[in-house]
Short mmCIF file of C-alpha atoms and ligand atoms in Angstrom, two decimals:
data_model
loop_
_atom_site.label_atom_id
_atom_site.label_comp_id
_atom_site.label_asym_id
_atom_site.label_seq_id
_atom_site.Cartn_x
_atom_site.Cartn_y
_atom_site.Cartn_z
CA MET A 26 -0.23 -0.27 0.02
CA ILE A 27 2.96 2.90 1.00
CA LEU A 28 4.70 1.56 -2.07
CA LYS A 29 1.62 2.02 -3.71
CA MET A 30 1.00 5.75 -2.88
CA ALA A 31 4.99 6.51 -3.45
CA LYS A 32 5.82 9.86 -5.48
CA LYS A 33 8.08 8.82 -8.44
CA LEU A 34 11.23 10.43 -7.31
CA PHE A 35 12.98 11.67 -10.47
CA ILE A 36 15.93 13.70 -8.17
CA PRO A 37 19.37 11.71 -8.57
CA GLY A 38 19.20 10.09 -5.92
CA PRO A 39 18.00 8.43 -4.30
CA VAL A 40 15.90 7.13 -6.58
CA ASP A 41 12.79 4.63 -6.66
CA VAL A 42 13.57 0.92 -5.54
CA SER A 43 11.74 -1.93 -7.02
CA PRO A 44 9.15 -4.19 -4.96
CA ASP A 45 10.99 -6.87 -5.65
CA VAL A 46 14.71 -5.42 -3.80
CA PHE A 47 12.53 -4.35 -0.96
CA ARG A 48 10.83 -7.98 -0.78
CA GLU A 49 14.21 -9.60 -0.81
CA MET A 50 15.96 -7.37 1.81
CA SER A 51 12.66 -8.57 4.28
CA LYS A 52 14.57 -11.93 4.43
CA PRO A 53 15.33 -12.93 8.09
CA MET A 54 18.31 -11.03 9.55
CA ILE A 55 21.50 -13.09 9.93
CA GLY A 56 24.94 -12.90 12.22
CA HIS A 57 27.28 -10.97 10.30
CA ARG A 58 30.49 -13.06 11.88
CA GLY A 59 28.59 -16.21 10.88
CA LYS A 60 28.69 -18.59 7.34
CA GLU A 61 26.11 -16.47 5.70
CA PHE A 62 27.35 -13.64 5.82
CA SER A 63 30.97 -14.38 4.21
CA THR A 64 28.63 -15.58 1.40
CA LEU A 65 26.07 -12.81 0.41
CA LEU A 66 29.80 -10.93 1.14
CA GLU A 67 31.31 -13.17 -1.99
CA ASP A 68 28.32 -13.75 -4.22
CA CYS A 69 28.24 -9.55 -4.14
CA VAL A 70 31.93 -8.95 -4.94
CA GLU A 71 31.82 -11.56 -7.73
CA ASN A 72 29.40 -9.61 -9.08
CA LEU A 73 30.59 -6.25 -8.15
CA LYS A 74 33.71 -7.06 -10.36
CA ARG A 75 31.49 -7.81 -13.83
CA LEU A 76 29.43 -4.85 -12.91
CA MET A 77 33.32 -2.61 -12.02
CA PHE A 78 35.14 -4.51 -15.23
CA THR A 79 37.90 -5.26 -12.37
CA GLU A 80 40.15 -7.66 -11.07
CA LYS A 81 41.08 -5.56 -7.82
CA ASN A 82 39.48 -5.98 -4.07
CA ILE A 83 36.63 -4.76 -3.77
CA PHE A 84 35.41 -3.37 -0.43
CA LEU A 85 31.51 -2.72 0.63
CA CYS A 86 31.11 0.02 3.56
CA PRO A 87 28.04 0.97 5.37
CA SER A 88 28.70 4.65 4.69
CA SER A 89 27.01 6.81 2.28
CA SER A 90 29.46 7.35 -0.23
CA THR A 91 31.52 10.54 1.67
CA GLY A 92 32.48 7.82 3.38
CA LEU A 93 34.52 6.60 0.75
CA MET A 94 35.87 10.12 -0.67
CA GLU A 95 37.45 11.03 2.83
CA ALA A 96 38.61 6.83 2.91
CA ALA A 97 40.38 7.33 -0.79
CA VAL A 98 42.26 10.41 0.63
CA ARG A 99 43.01 9.14 4.11
CA ASN A 100 44.90 6.11 2.30
CA CYS A 101 46.20 7.42 -0.80
CA VAL A 102 47.10 10.76 -0.18
CA LYS A 103 50.83 11.65 1.02
CA ASP A 104 52.25 14.70 -0.01
CA LYS A 105 50.05 17.00 -1.92
CA CYS A 106 46.35 16.13 -4.15
CA LEU A 107 45.16 17.66 -7.05
CA ASN A 108 41.22 17.82 -6.16
CA VAL A 109 39.42 18.44 -10.43
CA GLY A 110 36.41 20.61 -9.14
CA ASN A 111 34.19 21.31 -11.97
CA GLY A 112 30.84 20.92 -9.71
CA ALA A 113 30.07 20.60 -5.99
CA PHE A 114 30.95 17.34 -5.62
CA GLY A 115 34.60 17.82 -7.34
CA GLU A 116 34.97 21.38 -4.56
CA ARG A 117 33.36 18.95 -1.69
CA TRP A 118 36.60 16.64 -2.17
CA HIS A 119 38.71 19.52 -1.82
CA TYR A 120 37.08 20.17 1.43
CA ILE A 121 37.33 16.57 2.60
CA THR A 122 41.04 16.06 1.59
CA LYS A 123 41.58 19.15 2.87
CA ALA A 124 39.49 18.53 6.62
CA ASN A 125 41.33 15.05 6.92
CA GLY A 126 44.85 17.01 7.32
CA LYS A 127 46.28 16.56 3.31
CA GLU A 128 48.20 18.57 1.59
CA ALA A 129 45.53 19.31 -1.40
CA ASP A 130 44.91 22.35 -4.36
CA LEU A 131 41.86 22.65 -6.49
CA LEU A 132 42.11 23.08 -9.80
CA GLN A 133 38.80 24.83 -10.41
CA LEU A 134 36.67 24.73 -13.57
CA GLU A 135 33.63 26.77 -14.56
CA TRP A 136 30.37 24.58 -13.41
CA GLY A 137 29.33 23.12 -16.23
CA GLU A 138 32.19 22.63 -17.58
CA ALA A 139 33.77 19.05 -18.49
CA PRO A 140 37.94 18.45 -16.89
CA THR A 141 40.36 18.16 -19.61
CA PRO A 142 43.11 16.00 -20.63
CA LYS A 143 45.12 18.43 -21.11
CA ILE A 144 44.16 20.77 -18.05
CA ILE A 145 45.29 18.02 -16.08
CA ASP A 146 48.18 16.85 -18.78
CA GLU A 147 49.13 20.44 -17.46
CA LYS A 148 49.10 20.26 -13.42
CA LEU A 149 50.70 16.76 -12.57
CA SER A 150 53.31 17.60 -15.13
CA THR A 151 54.59 20.18 -12.30
CA GLY A 152 55.44 17.01 -10.50
CA ASP A 153 53.37 18.80 -6.82
CA TYR A 154 51.51 15.48 -6.68
CA ASP A 155 50.97 11.95 -5.97
CA ALA A 156 46.87 11.80 -6.31
CA ILE A 157 44.12 12.70 -8.53
CA THR A 158 40.30 13.03 -7.70
CA LEU A 159 37.93 12.95 -10.26
CA VAL A 160 33.96 13.35 -10.09
CA HIS A 161 33.50 11.36 -13.27
CA ASN A 162 29.36 11.83 -13.24
CA GLU A 163 29.30 15.50 -11.66
CA THR A 164 25.63 15.45 -10.19
CA SER A 165 25.46 18.89 -9.73
CA THR A 166 26.08 20.25 -13.09
CA GLY A 167 25.22 16.71 -15.32
CA VAL A 168 28.93 16.45 -16.37
CA THR A 169 30.42 13.33 -17.47
CA ALA A 170 34.14 14.00 -17.40
CA PRO A 171 35.84 12.20 -20.88
CA ILE A 172 37.40 9.71 -18.40
CA TYR A 173 39.16 7.75 -21.18
CA ASP A 174 41.28 10.37 -22.28
CA ILE A 175 41.80 12.12 -18.74
CA ALA A 176 43.00 8.19 -17.80
CA LYS A 177 45.79 8.30 -20.42
CA VAL A 178 47.20 11.15 -19.70
CA ILE A 179 47.49 9.58 -15.30
CA LYS A 180 49.19 6.75 -17.13
CA ASP A 181 52.46 8.68 -17.48
CA TYR A 182 52.34 9.68 -14.04
CA ASP A 183 53.04 8.36 -10.51
CA VAL A 184 49.89 9.44 -8.71
CA SER A 185 46.89 7.25 -7.32
CA PHE A 186 43.50 8.10 -8.98
CA LEU A 187 40.90 8.07 -7.09
CA VAL A 188 37.73 8.12 -8.92
CA ASP A 189 34.10 9.19 -7.64
CA THR A 190 31.16 7.27 -9.69
CA VAL A 191 29.14 8.05 -7.52
CA SER A 192 26.39 8.62 -9.96
CA SER A 193 27.80 7.03 -13.11
CA MET A 194 28.47 3.75 -11.98
CA ALA A 195 26.09 0.85 -13.36
CA GLY A 196 24.18 3.52 -15.71
CA ILE A 197 27.52 4.39 -17.69
CA LYS A 198 30.48 2.25 -18.52
CA VAL A 199 33.27 2.43 -15.91
CA GLU A 200 36.37 -0.72 -16.55
CA VAL A 201 38.43 -0.03 -13.53
CA ASP A 202 40.99 -1.97 -14.93
CA LYS A 203 41.53 -0.61 -18.49
CA LEU A 204 41.07 2.97 -17.39
CA GLY A 205 43.66 2.18 -14.41
CA ILE A 206 41.54 2.84 -11.53
CA ASP A 207 42.92 3.33 -7.92
CA VAL A 208 40.28 3.93 -6.16
CA CYS A 209 36.55 4.23 -7.55
CA LEU A 210 33.94 4.81 -5.49
CA PHE A 211 29.87 5.09 -5.89
CA GLY A 212 26.95 4.40 -3.07
CA VAL A 213 24.49 1.97 -4.19
CA GLN A 214 21.40 4.55 -3.89
CA LYS A 215 21.64 6.24 -7.53
CA ALA A 216 21.70 4.01 -10.81
CA MET A 217 22.13 0.38 -8.40
CA ALA A 218 18.26 1.62 -7.61
CA LEU A 219 18.73 -0.03 -4.34
CA PRO A 220 18.33 2.14 -0.73
CA ALA A 221 21.03 4.48 0.47
CA GLY A 222 23.08 3.55 3.19
CA LEU A 223 26.09 0.79 1.72
CA SER A 224 28.91 2.21 -0.74
CA ILE A 225 31.71 0.41 -2.43
CA CYS A 226 34.94 1.12 -3.36
CA SER A 227 37.60 -1.10 -5.84
CA VAL A 228 41.10 -0.54 -4.49
CA SER A 229 44.11 -1.50 -6.31
CA GLU A 230 47.11 -3.10 -5.18
CA THR A 231 49.31 0.08 -5.79
CA ALA A 232 47.35 1.93 -3.07
CA LEU A 233 46.87 -0.89 -1.26
CA GLU A 234 50.81 -0.97 -0.87
CA LYS A 235 51.08 2.77 -0.99
CA ALA A 236 48.24 3.03 1.87
CA LYS A 237 50.77 0.72 4.54
CA SER A 238 53.12 3.88 4.01
CA ILE A 239 50.82 6.97 5.14
CA GLY A 240 49.79 7.12 9.14
CA ASN A 241 46.72 8.46 10.31
CA ARG A 242 44.55 5.99 8.83
CA GLY A 243 42.10 5.99 11.23
CA TYR A 244 39.55 2.83 11.57
CA TYR A 245 36.43 2.75 10.10
CA PHE A 246 37.89 4.01 6.75
CA ASP A 247 41.69 1.93 6.50
CA PHE A 248 41.49 0.15 3.63
CA LEU A 249 44.60 -2.55 5.30
CA THR A 250 41.88 -3.50 7.49
CA TYR A 251 39.12 -4.33 5.01
CA LEU A 252 41.83 -6.00 3.53
CA LYS A 253 42.51 -8.10 6.43
CA TYR A 254 39.03 -8.99 7.34
CA TRP A 255 38.33 -9.47 3.40
CA ASP A 256 40.84 -12.12 4.36
CA ARG A 257 38.66 -14.13 6.31
CA ARG A 258 35.33 -13.09 3.81
CA GLN A 259 34.10 -10.23 6.52
CA THR A 260 34.09 -6.63 6.55
CA PRO A 261 35.37 -5.13 9.47
CA THR A 262 32.36 -3.82 11.17
CA THR A 263 28.69 -5.17 11.08
CA GLY A 264 27.76 -4.97 7.56
CA ALA A 265 24.47 -2.89 5.87
CA ILE A 266 23.04 -6.92 5.49
CA SER A 267 19.61 -6.36 4.51
CA ILE A 268 20.92 -3.70 1.57
CA MET A 269 23.35 -5.91 1.28
CA GLN A 270 20.88 -9.38 0.47
CA GLY A 271 19.37 -6.33 -1.84
CA LEU A 272 22.49 -6.13 -3.97
CA ARG A 273 23.50 -9.22 -4.50
CA TYR A 274 19.76 -10.06 -6.34
CA GLN A 275 20.01 -6.32 -7.74
CA LEU A 276 23.06 -7.32 -9.16
CA ASP A 277 21.94 -10.82 -10.60
CA LYS A 278 19.15 -9.08 -12.50
CA ILE A 279 21.50 -6.18 -14.27
CA LEU A 280 24.45 -8.91 -15.26
CA ASN A 281 21.82 -12.07 -15.75
CA LYS A 282 18.52 -10.49 -16.50
CA GLU A 283 19.00 -6.76 -18.48
CA GLY A 284 22.63 -7.15 -19.15
CA LEU A 285 25.15 -4.64 -18.63
CA GLU A 286 25.16 -3.88 -22.40
CA ASN A 287 21.17 -3.07 -22.69
CA ARG A 288 21.39 -1.35 -18.90
CA PHE A 289 23.78 1.72 -20.57
CA LYS A 290 22.09 1.81 -23.94
CA ARG A 291 18.43 2.17 -21.69
CA HIS A 292 20.15 5.04 -20.06
CA ARG A 293 21.93 6.30 -23.32
CA GLU A 294 18.16 6.46 -24.96
CA MET A 295 16.86 8.60 -21.45
CA GLY A 296 19.49 10.74 -21.93
CA ASN A 297 18.53 11.19 -25.74
CA LEU A 298 15.49 11.34 -25.01
CA THR A 299 15.93 14.19 -22.00
CA ARG A 300 17.99 16.16 -23.95
CA LYS A 301 16.11 16.46 -27.43
CA TRP A 302 13.11 17.60 -25.19
CA ALA A 303 15.60 19.96 -22.61
CA LYS A 304 16.82 21.42 -26.17
CA LYS A 305 13.25 22.34 -27.65
CA ASN A 306 11.84 23.54 -24.17
CA PHE A 307 14.79 25.26 -22.54
CA ASP A 308 18.96 24.35 -23.51
CA ILE A 309 21.07 22.15 -21.46
CA LEU A 310 23.88 23.54 -19.19
CA PRO A 311 27.39 20.76 -20.29
CA GLU A 312 28.32 20.63 -23.36
CA GLU A 313 26.69 18.18 -25.17
CA LYS A 314 29.18 15.63 -25.98
CA TYR A 315 29.84 15.93 -21.96
CA ALA A 316 26.15 15.21 -21.47
CA SER A 317 25.61 12.63 -18.38
CA ASP A 318 23.06 9.83 -19.38
CA THR A 319 21.92 9.76 -15.47
CA VAL A 320 21.27 13.09 -15.21
CA SER A 321 20.24 15.82 -16.91
CA CYS A 322 21.13 19.62 -15.95
CA ILE A 323 18.64 21.85 -17.33
CA LYS A 324 19.46 25.53 -18.18
CA ASN A 325 16.21 27.93 -16.68
CA THR A 326 15.98 29.75 -19.94
CA LYS A 327 12.50 30.31 -19.44
CA ASN A 328 13.18 31.58 -16.01
CA ILE A 329 10.06 29.35 -14.51
CA ASN A 330 9.73 29.62 -10.93
CA CYS A 331 11.28 25.73 -9.93
CA GLY A 332 9.30 25.80 -6.09
CA ASP A 333 5.97 25.90 -8.00
CA LEU A 334 6.98 23.44 -10.66
CA LYS A 335 7.59 20.83 -7.73
CA GLN A 336 4.77 21.88 -5.91
CA LYS A 337 2.45 21.23 -8.56
CA LEU A 338 4.33 17.81 -10.01
CA ALA A 339 4.23 16.91 -6.12
CA GLU A 340 0.38 17.03 -6.79
CA LYS A 341 1.14 14.61 -9.72
CA GLY A 342 2.62 12.07 -7.94
CA TYR A 343 6.50 13.18 -8.81
CA VAL A 344 9.35 14.51 -7.27
CA PHE A 345 11.32 17.29 -9.06
CA ALA A 346 15.28 18.26 -8.37
CA ASN A 347 16.30 21.94 -8.53
CA GLY A 348 19.23 22.90 -9.47
CA TYR A 349 22.76 22.14 -7.50
CA GLY A 350 23.57 24.81 -5.12
CA LYS A 351 24.69 27.68 -6.49
CA LEU A 352 22.84 26.82 -9.67
CA ALA A 353 19.62 26.13 -7.54
CA ASP A 354 17.04 29.03 -9.62
CA LYS A 355 19.61 29.32 -12.79
CA THR A 356 19.22 25.12 -13.06
CA PHE A 357 17.18 22.15 -12.29
CA ARG A 358 17.81 18.49 -12.92
CA ILE A 359 15.85 15.41 -14.15
CA ALA A 360 17.46 12.15 -13.11
CA HIS A 361 16.94 9.71 -15.95
CA MET A 362 18.99 6.42 -13.79
CA GLY A 363 18.62 3.33 -12.11
CA ASP A 364 15.68 1.23 -13.06
CA ARG A 365 13.45 4.20 -14.41
CA THR A 366 11.83 2.89 -17.83
CA LEU A 367 11.72 4.94 -20.72
CA ASP A 368 7.81 5.30 -20.86
CA GLU A 369 8.14 6.33 -17.19
CA LEU A 370 10.43 9.59 -18.06
CA LYS A 371 8.36 10.52 -21.32
CA ALA A 372 5.30 10.55 -18.88
CA TYR A 373 7.89 12.35 -16.50
CA LEU A 374 8.55 15.06 -19.46
CA GLU A 375 5.10 15.50 -20.80
CA THR A 376 3.45 15.74 -17.11
CA ILE A 377 6.42 19.30 -17.25
CA ASP A 378 4.79 20.57 -20.30
CA GLU A 379 2.16 20.45 -19.79
CA VAL A 380 2.15 21.68 -16.39
CA LEU A 381 4.31 24.82 -17.92
CA GLY A 382 1.58 24.77 -19.89
CA ILE A 383 4.74 24.41 -23.26
N1 PLP B 13 29.34 12.36 -5.34
C1 PLP B 13 28.70 12.47 -6.35
C2 PLP B 13 29.21 12.91 -7.88
C3 PLP B 13 26.90 12.81 -5.63
O1 PLP B 13 26.13 12.37 -6.13
C4 PLP B 13 26.78 12.43 -4.51
C5 PLP B 13 25.98 12.98 -3.74
O2 PLP B 13 24.82 14.07 -4.40
C6 PLP B 13 28.33 12.06 -3.07
C7 PLP B 13 29.55 12.33 -4.03
C8 PLP B 13 27.87 12.28 -1.93
O3 PLP B 13 27.06 11.02 -1.60
P1 PLP B 13 26.34 10.83 -0.56
O4 PLP B 13 25.43 11.39 -0.04
O5 PLP B 13 25.65 8.99 -0.60
O6 PLP B 13 27.39 10.86 0.74
#
């Protein structure tokens, strides 16, 4: 009954969770030091490797993604970090890096701009950095960084490559090993379409080796502690057991029922549809080639009242997302990620047309 009455979430996370996933999550609780938990963890890790195109270590953490942003810099920044900032989450990573007592520079770009391999090459060529953070998909601006081109540049430097794929993983292809990513992190409440409260990362052997030489890694987010527990197929602390049960089920659906390539294609089609609609009625913030397939950031060229629109869409059963931070009134966002279908998205766009009379 509650599920039936729920509003459809068109915000860029958390997103709607399918009833069958919720059913799977309502299985009886299990202890986190028993065999059943180890099997659950192993099953999740095995399929996460397929999702992420990696053979690296995978750690599951009962925190939101911000926790793993903190973990990445605590474990992998030794001397100085370069934080690429082309939106709110890139800038957040800079704040986090410094708040953890690390030296860091912010490569400040315009919100809506994409980082280019050239600008990153220029910065890294100074030799000042041993780590770089990059947000693959800037949820605040709907920009997807050209990570394949950027990765080619980064390979020439001895730096830890730390990547936030929070709003892209499972919606846009990210081949961790091919890209040489040292830490790739994300949460499950976005394109994975699971409830919030579990974050995941892959960590390279190089990063683990480096972590040994870095002090003050703390306990909760220490990758070496995670590795020690993984050796006995456990997590250092109590896992997010119900979400992990949902994750095992959802990974099977993604990999074996829908298929990864089909999932990426569906996201691309939803991105294309939204961009077409946006360009007809408004405009999109990013340059088209960097526009994200999981979230669109639309310029409010008609100067519509986003508060009014939000209210009217709520009456029709939708949750609308306005712009993020300093772009709050200048833009609004449409999420097209997770298990969302093209038909549901079409219905949402038609409802906006109807409400705005356009
Ligand atoms: N990075 C990106 C790109 C995000 O979109 C978000 C949340 O929206 C975060 C990091 C932070 O995630 P969380 O709120 O789960 O800690």
